[in-house]
């Protein structure tokens, strides 16, 4: 994707994200309401309190081909367990109680916060284009951390981990 293409698409994608968040506002729940026992060991209280999630039948994906980004058609058609926009993540109903899925989306939430919306989307799109969904750097980071979490090994500071990994990308 050229910088010009990104510049044209970015406000459209952001507009769609804002609309999607507004449309689901009443369905949003606080992550603290889940009373997860392990999540607070990995994320700061501030980060957990800032997070919201919405349970849906199918997670919303931006209409990228309608925006002219046809190369992401495969991603657009995908059926994902979760997706994160700014401070809110969407989960498929089947995964709503899965603490490790919440953990995965919380990693994306930290990425959004540290990178800011424009860098997050530029990096996510670039990674998707070059490596595909599963191996794009921001996804790989979330999947790797989720695996560590699921394995229940030593507790780590997940926000610090994201910060360190972003600094060497
Ligand atoms: Zn992910």
Short mmCIF file of C-alpha atoms and ligand atoms in Angstrom, two decimals:
data_model
loop_
_atom_site.label_atom_id
_atom_site.label_comp_id
_atom_site.label_asym_id
_atom_site.label_seq_id
_atom_site.Cartn_x
_atom_site.Cartn_y
_atom_site.Cartn_z
CA UNK A 1 0.00 0.00 0.00
CA UNK A 2 1.46 3.37 -0.95
CA UNK A 3 1.52 6.25 1.56
CA UNK A 4 -0.96 8.06 -0.73
CA UNK A 5 -3.38 5.13 -0.63
CA UNK A 6 -3.09 5.02 3.14
CA UNK A 7 -3.69 8.74 3.46
CA UNK A 8 -6.89 8.45 1.44
CA UNK A 9 -8.13 5.35 3.26
CA UNK A 10 -7.21 6.33 6.82
CA UNK A 11 -9.99 8.93 7.44
CA UNK A 12 -12.54 6.57 5.88
CA UNK A 13 -11.52 3.66 8.07
CA UNK A 14 -11.47 5.92 11.14
CA UNK A 15 -14.93 7.22 10.26
CA UNK A 16 -16.22 3.67 9.99
CA UNK A 17 -14.58 2.76 13.34
CA UNK A 18 -16.17 5.75 15.11
CA UNK A 19 -19.57 4.90 13.65
CA UNK A 20 -19.23 1.26 14.65
CA UNK A 21 -18.27 2.20 18.21
CA UNK A 22 -21.21 4.61 18.50
CA UNK A 23 -23.62 2.01 17.08
CA UNK A 24 -22.56 -0.53 19.73
CA UNK A 25 -22.19 1.88 22.62
CA UNK A 26 -25.15 0.59 24.63
CA UNK A 27 -23.89 -3.00 24.28
CA UNK A 28 -20.46 -2.14 25.63
CA UNK A 29 -19.44 -3.75 28.91
CA UNK A 30 -16.51 -3.05 31.17
CA UNK A 31 -13.84 -5.74 31.33
CA UNK A 32 -13.85 -5.45 35.12
CA UNK A 33 -17.44 -6.78 35.06
CA UNK A 34 -16.07 -10.19 34.01
CA UNK A 35 -14.17 -10.51 37.28
CA UNK A 36 -11.30 -12.30 35.65
CA UNK A 37 -8.74 -13.45 38.18
CA UNK A 38 -5.58 -13.56 36.03
CA UNK A 39 -6.01 -10.60 33.68
CA UNK A 40 -5.29 -8.05 36.48
CA UNK A 41 -1.93 -9.72 37.11
CA UNK A 42 -0.78 -8.87 33.58
CA UNK A 43 -2.33 -5.46 32.96
CA UNK A 44 -2.48 -2.34 35.07
CA UNK A 45 -5.73 -1.40 36.70
CA UNK A 46 -5.86 1.75 34.58
CA UNK A 47 -5.58 -0.27 31.38
CA UNK A 48 -8.25 -2.76 32.43
CA UNK A 49 -10.60 -0.02 33.57
CA UNK A 50 -10.15 1.80 30.26
CA UNK A 51 -11.14 -1.30 28.26
CA UNK A 52 -14.63 -2.08 27.01
CA UNK A 53 -15.91 -5.06 25.09
CA UNK A 54 -18.95 -5.90 23.03
CA UNK A 55 -20.28 -9.41 22.39
CA UNK A 56 -21.57 -9.96 18.86
CA UNK A 57 -22.46 -12.81 16.49
CA UNK A 58 -19.91 -11.68 13.94
CA UNK A 59 -17.15 -9.20 14.69
CA UNK A 60 -17.36 -6.05 12.54
CA UNK A 61 -14.59 -5.62 9.95
CA UNK A 62 -14.17 -2.35 8.00
CA UNK A 63 -15.62 -2.40 4.44
CA UNK A 64 -12.14 -2.23 2.98
CA UNK A 65 -13.04 -3.10 -0.59
CA UNK A 66 -15.80 -0.46 -0.61
CA UNK A 67 -13.08 1.98 0.48
CA UNK A 68 -11.05 0.84 -2.53
CA UNK A 69 -8.62 -1.42 -0.70
CA UNK A 70 -9.35 -4.59 -2.70
CA UNK A 71 -6.12 -6.29 -1.68
CA UNK A 72 -7.54 -6.83 1.81
CA UNK A 73 -10.61 -8.66 0.54
CA UNK A 74 -9.53 -11.93 2.09
CA UNK A 75 -9.07 -10.30 5.49
CA UNK A 76 -12.41 -8.53 5.13
CA UNK A 77 -14.20 -11.83 4.52
CA UNK A 78 -12.64 -13.54 7.52
CA UNK A 79 -14.65 -14.66 10.53
CA UNK A 80 -12.63 -13.67 13.60
CA UNK A 81 -12.98 -14.51 17.30
CA UNK A 82 -12.22 -10.93 18.24
CA UNK A 83 -11.17 -7.54 16.88
CA UNK A 84 -10.05 -4.36 18.64
CA UNK A 85 -10.76 -0.73 17.77
CA UNK A 86 -9.20 1.95 19.97
CA UNK A 87 -10.39 1.19 23.53
CA UNK A 88 -13.07 -1.37 22.62
CA UNK A 89 -12.90 -4.94 21.47
CA UNK A 90 -15.57 -7.07 19.89
CA UNK A 91 -15.83 -10.75 20.70
CA UNK A 92 -17.79 -13.51 19.10
CA UNK A 93 -20.38 -14.90 21.51
CA UNK A 94 -18.62 -18.27 21.70
CA UNK A 95 -15.49 -16.62 23.12
CA UNK A 96 -17.06 -14.11 25.48
CA UNK A 97 -15.98 -16.00 28.63
CA UNK A 98 -12.56 -17.03 27.35
CA UNK A 99 -10.04 -15.14 29.50
CA UNK A 100 -7.18 -15.85 27.07
CA UNK A 101 -9.17 -14.32 24.20
CA UNK A 102 -9.78 -11.22 26.33
CA UNK A 103 -6.04 -11.24 27.00
CA UNK A 104 -5.30 -11.32 23.24
CA UNK A 105 -7.56 -8.35 22.57
CA UNK A 106 -6.12 -6.48 25.57
CA UNK A 107 -2.71 -6.78 23.87
CA UNK A 108 -4.19 -5.06 20.81
CA UNK A 109 -5.69 -2.41 23.06
CA UNK A 110 -2.22 -1.62 24.40
CA UNK A 111 -0.87 -1.54 20.83
CA UNK A 112 -3.57 0.97 19.86
CA UNK A 113 -2.75 3.11 22.89
CA UNK A 114 1.02 3.08 22.41
CA UNK A 115 1.03 3.50 18.62
CA UNK A 116 -1.94 5.80 18.23
CA UNK A 117 -4.66 5.11 15.66
CA UNK A 118 -2.76 6.20 12.56
CA UNK A 119 0.40 4.21 13.27
CA UNK A 120 -1.57 1.21 14.47
CA UNK A 121 -3.61 1.05 11.25
CA UNK A 122 -0.59 1.74 9.02
CA UNK A 123 1.39 -0.99 10.74
CA UNK A 124 -1.50 -3.44 10.80
CA UNK A 125 -2.25 -2.92 7.10
CA UNK A 126 1.43 -3.14 6.16
CA UNK A 127 1.85 -6.36 8.15
CA UNK A 128 -1.28 -7.88 6.67
CA UNK A 129 -0.08 -7.14 3.18
CA UNK A 130 3.40 -8.53 3.71
CA UNK A 131 2.86 -11.47 6.02
CA UNK A 132 -0.84 -12.31 6.03
CA UNK A 133 -3.14 -12.15 9.04
CA UNK A 134 -1.63 -14.72 11.37
CA UNK A 135 2.01 -13.67 10.91
CA UNK A 136 1.56 -9.92 10.68
CA UNK A 137 3.76 -8.46 13.45
CA UNK A 138 0.94 -6.99 15.57
CA UNK A 139 -1.06 -10.25 15.40
CA UNK A 140 1.97 -12.41 16.01
CA UNK A 141 2.77 -10.34 19.10
CA UNK A 142 -0.77 -10.86 20.41
CA UNK A 143 -0.82 -14.60 19.63
CA UNK A 144 2.62 -15.19 21.17
CA UNK A 145 1.67 -13.33 24.36
CA UNK A 146 -1.68 -15.14 24.48
CA UNK A 147 0.14 -18.45 24.27
CA UNK A 148 2.39 -17.50 27.20
CA UNK A 149 -0.71 -16.49 29.16
CA UNK A 150 -2.58 -19.69 28.30
CA UNK A 151 0.41 -21.80 29.38
CA UNK A 152 0.16 -20.24 32.86
CA UNK A 153 3.92 -19.84 33.19
CA UNK A 154 5.49 -16.99 35.16
CA UNK A 155 3.38 -13.83 35.29
CA UNK A 156 4.73 -10.95 33.19
CA UNK A 157 3.93 -7.30 32.64
CA UNK A 158 1.97 -7.47 29.37
CA UNK A 159 2.06 -3.71 28.77
CA UNK A 160 5.82 -3.64 29.13
CA UNK A 161 6.11 -6.62 26.79
CA UNK A 162 4.16 -4.77 24.08
CA UNK A 163 6.26 -1.66 24.62
CA UNK A 164 9.50 -3.63 24.25
CA UNK A 165 8.32 -5.57 21.21
CA UNK A 166 7.08 -2.42 19.47
CA UNK A 167 10.42 -0.72 20.01
CA UNK A 168 12.22 -3.37 17.97
CA UNK A 169 9.67 -3.75 15.14
ZN1 LIG B 1 -5.54 -10.36 17.15
#
